Amino acid sequence: MNAIDLVQDDHARFRKLLDELDKTTEKGIKTREQGFARLKREVVSHEQMEEQIFYPALREARQKAEDIVLEGIEEHHVANLIVEELSSLPADDEAWGAKMSVLKESIEHHMKEEEGEMFAHARKAFTSAELEELGKQMAEAKKTVFESLTP
Ligand SMILES: [Fe+2]
Ligand SMILES: [Fe+2]
């Protein structure tokens, strides 16, 4: 799968999972715990594959993409802070749903920027063969991180 399709594919899964989690209530503790654990593992490995492979390659190939790449890294950082807070918050805590909504908004904003400005740069910076090769490297990086994280 090429780099752009790979990222987009993950994003589609995140959107679905975030929607499901956002609809849960304090009564759905098990749904919250299981869904959040899955989201966390997937989001963290996705961010890592972007930061290890996609972002540096884009930045190197296209000077104009530098700002959006740096912004992307900061948005990952913000999302990770909320993920960490949610990790140590009981799923029936009254703040859980509010934190999840903020996480959802934050990740949705970030995905939109990647799919818009960042992908536009990537399409200009790389040939389709290069996007294929990048995608291969990214899938491997993601798998390594994913398997290193506890389910
Ligand atoms: Fe992404
Ligand atoms: Fe990202």
CSV table of N, CA and C and ligand atoms in Angstrom, one decimal:
chain,number,residue,atom,x,y,z
A,1,MET,N,0.8,-1.2,0.0
A,1,MET,CA,0.0,0.0,0.0
A,1,MET,C,0.9,1.3,0.0
A,2,ASN,N,0.5,2.2,-0.8
A,2,ASN,CA,1.4,3.4,-0.8
A,2,ASN,C,1.2,4.3,0.5
A,3,ALA,N,2.1,5.1,0.7
A,3,ALA,CA,2.2,5.9,2.0
A,3,ALA,C,0.9,6.6,2.3
A,4,ILE,N,0.3,7.3,1.3
A,4,ILE,CA,-0.9,8.0,1.5
A,4,ILE,C,-2.1,7.2,1.8
A,5,ASP,N,-2.2,6.1,1.0
A,5,ASP,CA,-3.4,5.2,1.3
A,5,ASP,C,-3.2,4.5,2.7
A,6,LEU,N,-2.0,4.2,3.1
A,6,LEU,CA,-1.8,3.6,4.4
A,6,LEU,C,-2.2,4.5,5.5
A,7,VAL,N,-1.8,5.8,5.4
A,7,VAL,CA,-2.2,6.8,6.4
A,7,VAL,C,-3.7,6.9,6.4
A,8,GLN,N,-4.3,7.1,5.2
A,8,GLN,CA,-5.7,7.3,5.1
A,8,GLN,C,-6.6,6.2,5.7
A,9,ASP,N,-6.1,5.0,5.4
A,9,ASP,CA,-6.7,3.8,5.9
A,9,ASP,C,-6.8,3.7,7.4
A,10,ASP,N,-5.7,4.1,8.0
A,10,ASP,CA,-5.6,4.1,9.5
A,10,ASP,C,-6.6,5.2,10.0
A,11,HIS,N,-6.6,6.4,9.3
A,11,HIS,CA,-7.4,7.5,9.8
A,11,HIS,C,-8.9,7.1,9.7
A,12,ALA,N,-9.3,6.3,8.7
A,12,ALA,CA,-10.7,5.9,8.6
A,12,ALA,C,-11.1,5.1,9.8
A,13,ARG,N,-10.1,4.2,10.2
A,13,ARG,CA,-10.4,3.4,11.4
A,13,ARG,C,-10.5,4.2,12.7
A,14,PHE,N,-9.6,5.2,12.8
A,14,PHE,CA,-9.6,6.1,14.0
A,14,PHE,C,-10.9,6.8,14.1
A,15,ARG,N,-11.4,7.3,12.9
A,15,ARG,CA,-12.7,8.1,12.9
A,15,ARG,C,-13.8,7.2,13.5
A,16,LYS,N,-13.8,6.0,13.0
A,16,LYS,CA,-14.9,5.1,13.4
A,16,LYS,C,-14.8,4.8,14.9
A,17,LEU,N,-13.6,4.5,15.4
A,17,LEU,CA,-13.4,4.2,16.8
A,17,LEU,C,-13.6,5.4,17.7
A,18,LEU,N,-13.2,6.5,17.3
A,18,LEU,CA,-13.4,7.8,18.1
A,18,LEU,C,-14.9,8.0,18.2
A,19,ASP,N,-15.7,7.9,17.1
A,19,ASP,CA,-17.1,8.0,17.1
A,19,ASP,C,-17.8,7.1,18.1
A,20,GLU,N,-17.3,5.8,18.1
A,20,GLU,CA,-17.9,4.8,19.0
A,20,GLU,C,-17.6,5.2,20.4
A,21,LEU,N,-16.3,5.6,20.7
A,21,LEU,CA,-16.0,5.9,22.1
A,21,LEU,C,-16.7,7.1,22.6
A,22,ASP,N,-16.9,8.1,21.7
A,22,ASP,CA,-17.5,9.3,22.0
A,22,ASP,C,-19.0,9.1,22.4
A,23,LYS,N,-19.6,8.0,22.0
A,23,LYS,CA,-21.0,7.7,22.3
A,23,LYS,C,-21.2,7.0,23.6
A,24,THR,N,-20.1,6.5,24.1
A,24,THR,CA,-20.2,5.7,25.4
A,24,THR,C,-20.6,6.5,26.6
A,25,THR,N,-21.1,5.8,27.6
A,25,THR,CA,-21.4,6.5,28.9
A,25,THR,C,-20.7,5.8,30.0
A,26,GLU,N,-20.8,6.4,31.2
A,26,GLU,CA,-20.2,5.8,32.4
A,26,GLU,C,-20.6,4.3,32.6
A,27,LYS,N,-21.7,4.0,32.0
A,27,LYS,CA,-22.2,2.6,32.2
A,27,LYS,C,-21.5,1.6,31.3
A,28,GLY,N,-20.9,2.1,30.3
A,28,GLY,CA,-20.2,1.2,29.3
A,28,GLY,C,-18.7,1.1,29.6
A,29,ILE,N,-18.4,0.7,30.9
A,29,ILE,CA,-17.0,0.7,31.2
A,29,ILE,C,-16.2,-0.2,30.4
A,30,LYS,N,-16.7,-1.4,30.2
A,30,LYS,CA,-15.9,-2.4,29.4
A,30,LYS,C,-15.7,-1.9,28.0
A,31,THR,N,-16.7,-1.4,27.4
A,31,THR,CA,-16.6,-0.8,26.0
A,31,THR,C,-15.6,0.3,26.0
A,32,ARG,N,-15.6,1.1,26.9
A,32,ARG,CA,-14.6,2.2,27.0
A,32,ARG,C,-13.2,1.7,27.2
A,33,GLU,N,-13.0,0.7,28.1
A,33,GLU,CA,-11.7,0.2,28.4
A,33,GLU,C,-11.1,-0.5,27.1
A,34,GLN,N,-11.9,-1.4,26.5
A,34,GLN,CA,-11.5,-2.1,25.4
A,34,GLN,C,-11.2,-1.2,24.2
A,35,GLY,N,-12.2,-0.3,23.9
A,35,GLY,CA,-12.0,0.6,22.8
A,35,GLY,C,-10.9,1.5,22.9
A,36,PHE,N,-10.7,2.0,24.1
A,36,PHE,CA,-9.6,2.9,24.4
A,36,PHE,C,-8.2,2.2,24.2
A,37,ALA,N,-8.1,1.0,24.8
A,37,ALA,CA,-6.9,0.3,24.7
A,37,ALA,C,-6.5,0.1,23.2
A,38,ARG,N,-7.5,-0.3,22.4
A,38,ARG,CA,-7.2,-0.5,21.0
A,38,ARG,C,-6.8,0.8,20.3
A,39,LEU,N,-7.6,1.9,20.6
A,39,LEU,CA,-7.2,3.2,20.0
A,39,LEU,C,-5.8,3.6,20.4
A,40,LYS,N,-5.5,3.5,21.6
A,40,LYS,CA,-4.2,3.9,22.1
A,40,LYS,C,-3.0,3.2,21.4
A,41,ARG,N,-3.1,1.9,21.3
A,41,ARG,CA,-2.1,1.1,20.6
A,41,ARG,C,-2.0,1.4,19.1
A,42,GLU,N,-3.1,1.6,18.5
A,42,GLU,CA,-3.2,2.0,17.1
A,42,GLU,C,-2.6,3.4,16.8
A,43,VAL,N,-3.1,4.3,17.6
A,43,VAL,CA,-2.7,5.7,17.4
A,43,VAL,C,-1.2,5.9,17.7
A,44,VAL,N,-0.7,5.3,18.7
A,44,VAL,CA,0.7,5.5,19.1
A,44,VAL,C,1.6,4.9,18.0
A,45,SER,N,1.2,3.7,17.5
A,45,SER,CA,2.1,3.1,16.4
A,45,SER,C,1.9,3.9,15.1
A,46,HIS,N,0.8,4.4,14.8
A,46,HIS,CA,0.6,5.2,13.6
A,46,HIS,C,1.4,6.5,13.7
A,47,GLU,N,1.4,7.2,14.9
A,47,GLU,CA,2.2,8.4,15.1
A,47,GLU,C,3.7,8.1,14.9
A,48,GLN,N,4.1,6.9,15.4
A,48,GLN,CA,5.5,6.6,15.3
A,48,GLN,C,5.9,6.3,13.9
A,49,MET,N,5.1,5.6,13.1
A,49,MET,CA,5.5,5.4,11.7
A,49,MET,C,5.5,6.7,11.0
A,50,GLU,N,4.7,7.7,11.3
A,50,GLU,CA,4.8,9.0,10.6
A,50,GLU,C,6.0,9.7,11.0
A,51,GLU,N,6.3,9.7,12.3
A,51,GLU,CA,7.5,10.5,12.8
A,51,GLU,C,8.8,9.8,12.5
A,52,GLN,N,8.8,8.5,12.4
A,52,GLN,CA,10.1,7.8,12.0
A,52,GLN,C,10.4,7.8,10.5
A,53,ILE,N,9.3,7.7,9.7
A,53,ILE,CA,9.5,7.5,8.3
A,53,ILE,C,8.9,8.7,7.4
A,54,PHE,N,7.6,8.8,7.6
A,54,PHE,CA,6.9,9.7,6.6
A,54,PHE,C,7.4,11.2,6.8
A,55,TYR,N,7.3,11.7,8.0
A,55,TYR,CA,7.6,13.1,8.2
A,55,TYR,C,9.1,13.5,7.8
A,56,PRO,N,10.1,12.7,8.3
A,56,PRO,CA,11.5,13.1,7.9
A,56,PRO,C,11.7,13.0,6.3
A,57,ALA,N,11.0,12.0,5.7
A,57,ALA,CA,11.2,11.9,4.2
A,57,ALA,C,10.6,13.1,3.5
A,58,LEU,N,9.4,13.5,4.0
A,58,LEU,CA,8.7,14.6,3.4
A,58,LEU,C,9.5,15.9,3.6
A,59,ARG,N,10.0,16.1,4.8
A,59,ARG,CA,10.7,17.3,5.2
A,59,ARG,C,12.0,17.4,4.3
A,60,GLU,N,12.6,16.3,4.1
A,60,GLU,CA,13.8,16.3,3.3
A,60,GLU,C,13.6,16.5,1.9
A,61,ALA,N,12.4,16.0,1.4
A,61,ALA,CA,12.2,16.1,-0.1
A,61,ALA,C,11.5,17.5,-0.4
A,62,ARG,N,11.0,18.1,0.6
A,62,ARG,CA,10.2,19.4,0.3
A,62,ARG,C,10.3,20.3,1.4
A,63,GLN,N,11.2,21.3,1.2
A,63,GLN,CA,11.4,22.4,2.2
A,63,GLN,C,10.1,23.0,2.6
A,64,LYS,N,9.2,23.3,1.7
A,64,LYS,CA,8.0,24.0,2.0
A,64,LYS,C,7.1,23.2,3.0
A,65,ALA,N,7.3,21.9,3.1
A,65,ALA,CA,6.5,21.1,4.0
A,65,ALA,C,7.0,21.2,5.5
A,66,GLU,N,8.1,21.9,5.7
A,66,GLU,CA,8.7,21.9,7.0
A,66,GLU,C,7.7,22.3,8.1
A,67,ASP,N,7.0,23.4,7.9
A,67,ASP,CA,6.1,24.0,9.0
A,67,ASP,C,5.0,23.0,9.3
A,68,ILE,N,4.4,22.4,8.3
A,68,ILE,CA,3.3,21.5,8.6
A,68,ILE,C,3.8,20.2,9.3
A,69,VAL,N,5.0,19.8,8.9
A,69,VAL,CA,5.5,18.6,9.6
A,69,VAL,C,5.8,18.9,11.1
A,70,LEU,N,6.4,20.1,11.4
A,70,LEU,CA,6.7,20.5,12.7
A,70,LEU,C,5.4,20.6,13.5
A,71,GLU,N,4.4,21.2,12.9
A,71,GLU,CA,3.1,21.3,13.5
A,71,GLU,C,2.5,19.9,13.8
A,72,GLY,N,2.6,19.0,12.9
A,72,GLY,CA,2.1,17.6,13.1
A,72,GLY,C,2.8,17.0,14.3
A,73,ILE,N,4.1,17.1,14.5
A,73,ILE,CA,4.7,16.5,15.6
A,73,ILE,C,4.2,17.1,16.9
A,74,GLU,N,3.9,18.4,17.0
A,74,GLU,CA,3.3,19.0,18.2
A,74,GLU,C,1.9,18.5,18.4
A,75,GLU,N,1.2,18.3,17.3
A,75,GLU,CA,-0.2,17.8,17.5
A,75,GLU,C,-0.2,16.3,18.0
A,76,HIS,N,0.8,15.5,17.5
A,76,HIS,CA,0.9,14.2,18.1
A,76,HIS,C,1.2,14.3,19.6
A,77,HIS,N,2.1,15.2,20.0
A,77,HIS,CA,2.4,15.4,21.4
A,77,HIS,C,1.2,15.7,22.2
A,78,VAL,N,0.4,16.6,21.7
A,78,VAL,CA,-0.8,17.0,22.5
A,78,VAL,C,-1.8,15.8,22.6
A,79,ALA,N,-2.0,15.1,21.5
A,79,ALA,CA,-2.9,13.9,21.5
A,79,ALA,C,-2.3,12.9,22.6
A,80,ASN,N,-1.0,12.7,22.6
A,80,ASN,CA,-0.4,11.7,23.5
A,80,ASN,C,-0.6,12.1,24.9
A,81,LEU,N,-0.6,13.4,25.2
A,81,LEU,CA,-0.8,13.9,26.6
A,81,LEU,C,-2.2,13.5,27.0
A,82,ILE,N,-3.2,13.7,26.2
A,82,ILE,CA,-4.6,13.4,26.5
A,82,ILE,C,-4.7,11.9,26.7
A,83,VAL,N,-4.1,11.1,25.7
A,83,VAL,CA,-4.1,9.7,25.8
A,83,VAL,C,-3.5,9.2,27.2
A,84,GLU,N,-2.4,9.8,27.6
A,84,GLU,CA,-1.8,9.4,28.9
A,84,GLU,C,-2.8,9.7,30.0
A,85,GLU,N,-3.4,10.8,30.0
A,85,GLU,CA,-4.3,11.2,31.1
A,85,GLU,C,-5.5,10.2,31.1
A,86,LEU,N,-6.0,9.9,29.9
A,86,LEU,CA,-7.1,8.9,29.9
A,86,LEU,C,-6.7,7.5,30.4
A,87,SER,N,-5.4,7.2,30.1
A,87,SER,CA,-4.9,5.9,30.6
A,87,SER,C,-5.0,5.7,32.1
A,88,SER,N,-4.8,6.8,32.8
A,88,SER,CA,-4.8,6.7,34.3
A,88,SER,C,-6.1,7.1,34.9
A,89,LEU,N,-7.1,7.3,34.1
A,89,LEU,CA,-8.4,7.8,34.6
A,89,LEU,C,-9.4,6.6,34.5
A,90,PRO,N,-10.1,6.3,35.6
A,90,PRO,CA,-11.1,5.3,35.6
A,90,PRO,C,-12.1,5.6,34.6
A,91,ALA,N,-12.6,4.5,33.8
A,91,ALA,CA,-13.5,4.7,32.7
A,91,ALA,C,-14.9,5.2,33.2
A,92,ASP,N,-15.2,5.2,34.5
A,92,ASP,CA,-16.5,5.7,35.0
A,92,ASP,C,-16.3,7.1,35.6
A,93,ASP,N,-15.1,7.6,35.5
A,93,ASP,CA,-14.9,9.0,36.0
A,93,ASP,C,-15.7,10.0,35.2
A,94,GLU,N,-16.3,11.0,35.9
A,94,GLU,CA,-17.1,12.0,35.2
A,94,GLU,C,-16.4,12.7,34.1
A,95,ALA,N,-15.0,12.8,34.2
A,95,ALA,CA,-14.3,13.6,33.2
A,95,ALA,C,-13.9,12.8,32.0
A,96,TRP,N,-14.1,11.4,32.1
A,96,TRP,CA,-13.7,10.6,31.0
A,96,TRP,C,-14.3,11.0,29.6
A,97,GLY,N,-15.6,11.1,29.6
A,97,GLY,CA,-16.3,11.4,28.4
A,97,GLY,C,-15.8,12.8,27.8
A,98,ALA,N,-15.6,13.8,28.7
A,98,ALA,CA,-15.2,15.1,28.2
A,98,ALA,C,-13.7,15.0,27.6
A,99,LYS,N,-12.9,14.3,28.3
A,99,LYS,CA,-11.5,14.1,27.8
A,99,LYS,C,-11.5,13.4,26.5
A,100,MET,N,-12.4,12.4,26.3
A,100,MET,CA,-12.4,11.6,25.1
A,100,MET,C,-12.9,12.5,24.0
A,101,SER,N,-13.9,13.4,24.3
A,101,SER,CA,-14.4,14.4,23.2
A,101,SER,C,-13.3,15.3,22.8
A,102,VAL,N,-12.5,15.8,23.7
A,102,VAL,CA,-11.4,16.7,23.4
A,102,VAL,C,-10.3,15.9,22.5
A,103,LEU,N,-10.1,14.7,22.9
A,103,LEU,CA,-9.1,13.8,22.2
A,103,LEU,C,-9.6,13.7,20.7
A,104,LYS,N,-10.9,13.4,20.6
A,104,LYS,CA,-11.5,13.2,19.3
A,104,LYS,C,-11.3,14.4,18.4
A,105,GLU,N,-11.7,15.6,19.0
A,105,GLU,CA,-11.5,16.8,18.2
A,105,GLU,C,-10.1,17.1,17.8
A,106,SER,N,-9.2,16.8,18.8
A,106,SER,CA,-7.8,17.0,18.5
A,106,SER,C,-7.3,16.1,17.4
A,107,ILE,N,-7.6,14.9,17.5
A,107,ILE,CA,-7.1,13.9,16.4
A,107,ILE,C,-7.8,14.2,15.1
A,108,GLU,N,-9.1,14.6,15.1
A,108,GLU,CA,-9.8,14.9,13.9
A,108,GLU,C,-9.2,16.1,13.2
A,109,HIS,N,-8.9,17.1,13.9
A,109,HIS,CA,-8.2,18.3,13.4
A,109,HIS,C,-6.9,17.9,12.7
A,110,HIS,N,-6.1,17.1,13.4
A,110,HIS,CA,-4.8,16.7,13.0
A,110,HIS,C,-4.9,15.9,11.7
A,111,MET,N,-5.8,14.9,11.6
A,111,MET,CA,-6.0,14.1,10.4
A,111,MET,C,-6.4,14.9,9.2
A,112,LYS,N,-7.2,15.9,9.5
A,112,LYS,CA,-7.6,16.8,8.4
A,112,LYS,C,-6.4,17.6,7.8
A,113,GLU,N,-5.5,18.0,8.7
A,113,GLU,CA,-4.3,18.7,8.2
A,113,GLU,C,-3.4,17.8,7.4
A,114,GLU,N,-3.3,16.6,7.9
A,114,GLU,CA,-2.4,15.6,7.2
A,114,GLU,C,-3.0,15.3,5.8
A,115,GLU,N,-4.3,15.1,5.8
A,115,GLU,CA,-4.9,14.7,4.5
A,115,GLU,C,-5.0,15.9,3.5
A,116,GLY,N,-5.0,17.1,4.1
A,116,GLY,CA,-5.1,18.3,3.2
A,116,GLY,C,-3.7,18.7,2.8
A,117,GLU,N,-3.1,19.6,3.6
A,117,GLU,CA,-1.9,20.3,3.3
A,117,GLU,C,-0.7,19.3,3.2
A,118,MET,N,-0.6,18.3,4.1
A,118,MET,CA,0.5,17.4,4.1
A,118,MET,C,0.5,16.5,2.9
A,119,PHE,N,-0.6,15.9,2.6
A,119,PHE,CA,-0.7,15.0,1.4
A,119,PHE,C,-0.5,15.8,0.1
A,120,ALA,N,-0.9,17.0,0.1
A,120,ALA,CA,-0.7,17.8,-1.1
A,120,ALA,C,0.8,18.0,-1.4
A,121,HIS,N,1.6,18.2,-0.3
A,121,HIS,CA,3.0,18.3,-0.4
A,121,HIS,C,3.6,17.0,-0.8
A,122,ALA,N,3.1,15.9,-0.2
A,122,ALA,CA,3.6,14.6,-0.5
A,122,ALA,C,3.4,14.2,-2.0
A,123,ARG,N,2.3,14.6,-2.5
A,123,ARG,CA,2.0,14.2,-3.9
A,123,ARG,C,2.9,15.0,-4.8
A,124,LYS,N,3.3,16.2,-4.4
A,124,LYS,CA,4.3,16.9,-5.2
A,124,LYS,C,5.7,16.5,-5.0
A,125,ALA,N,6.0,16.0,-3.8
A,125,ALA,CA,7.4,15.7,-3.5
A,125,ALA,C,7.8,14.3,-4.0
A,126,PHE,N,6.9,13.3,-4.0
A,126,PHE,CA,7.3,12.0,-4.3
A,126,PHE,C,6.6,11.4,-5.6
A,127,THR,N,7.3,10.5,-6.3
A,127,THR,CA,6.7,9.8,-7.4
A,127,THR,C,5.9,8.7,-6.8
A,128,SER,N,5.1,8.0,-7.7
A,128,SER,CA,4.3,7.0,-7.1
A,128,SER,C,5.1,5.8,-6.7
A,129,ALA,N,6.2,5.6,-7.3
A,129,ALA,CA,7.1,4.5,-6.9
A,129,ALA,C,7.7,4.8,-5.5
A,130,GLU,N,8.0,6.1,-5.3
A,130,GLU,CA,8.6,6.5,-4.0
A,130,GLU,C,7.5,6.4,-2.9
A,131,LEU,N,6.3,6.7,-3.2
A,131,LEU,CA,5.2,6.6,-2.3
A,131,LEU,C,5.0,5.1,-1.9
A,132,GLU,N,5.1,4.2,-2.9
A,132,GLU,CA,5.0,2.8,-2.6
A,132,GLU,C,6.1,2.3,-1.7
A,133,GLU,N,7.3,2.7,-2.0
A,133,GLU,CA,8.5,2.3,-1.1
A,133,GLU,C,8.3,2.9,0.3
A,134,LEU,N,7.9,4.1,0.4
A,134,LEU,CA,7.7,4.7,1.7
A,134,LEU,C,6.7,3.9,2.5
A,135,GLY,N,5.6,3.6,1.8
A,135,GLY,CA,4.5,2.9,2.4
A,135,GLY,C,5.0,1.5,3.0
A,136,LYS,N,5.9,0.9,2.2
A,136,LYS,CA,6.4,-0.4,2.7
A,136,LYS,C,7.2,-0.2,4.0
A,137,GLN,N,8.0,0.8,4.0
A,137,GLN,CA,8.9,1.1,5.2
A,137,GLN,C,8.0,1.5,6.4
A,138,MET,N,6.9,2.3,6.1
A,138,MET,CA,6.1,2.7,7.2
A,138,MET,C,5.3,1.6,7.8
A,139,ALA,N,4.8,0.7,6.9
A,139,ALA,CA,4.0,-0.5,7.4
A,139,ALA,C,4.9,-1.3,8.4
A,140,GLU,N,6.2,-1.5,8.0
A,140,GLU,CA,7.1,-2.3,8.8
A,140,GLU,C,7.3,-1.6,10.2
A,141,ALA,N,7.6,-0.2,10.1
A,141,ALA,CA,7.8,0.5,11.3
A,141,ALA,C,6.6,0.4,12.3
A,142,LYS,N,5.5,0.5,11.7
A,142,LYS,CA,4.2,0.5,12.5
A,142,LYS,C,4.1,-0.8,13.2
A,143,LYS,N,4.3,-1.9,12.4
A,143,LYS,CA,4.2,-3.2,12.9
A,143,LYS,C,5.1,-3.4,14.1
A,144,THR,N,6.4,-3.0,14.0
A,144,THR,CA,7.3,-3.1,15.1
A,144,THR,C,6.9,-2.4,16.3
A,145,VAL,N,6.4,-1.2,16.2
A,145,VAL,CA,6.0,-0.4,17.4
A,145,VAL,C,4.7,-1.1,17.9
A,146,PHE,N,3.8,-1.5,17.1
A,146,PHE,CA,2.5,-2.0,17.5
A,146,PHE,C,2.8,-3.3,18.4
A,147,GLU,N,3.7,-4.1,17.9
A,147,GLU,CA,3.9,-5.4,18.6
A,147,GLU,C,4.7,-5.2,19.9
A,148,SER,N,5.4,-4.0,20.0
A,148,SER,CA,6.1,-3.7,21.2
A,148,SER,C,5.2,-3.2,22.3
A,149,LEU,N,4.0,-2.8,22.0
A,149,LEU,CA,3.1,-2.2,22.9
A,149,LEU,C,2.2,-3.3,23.5
A,150,THR,N,1.9,-3.2,24.8
A,150,THR,CA,1.1,-4.2,25.4
A,150,THR,C,-0.4,-4.0,25.0
A,151,PRO,N,-1.1,-5.1,24.6
A,151,PRO,CA,-2.5,-4.9,24.2
A,151,PRO,C,-3.4,-4.4,25.3
B,1,FE,FE,-1.9,10.3,10.6
B,2,FE,FE,-0.2,12.2,12.5
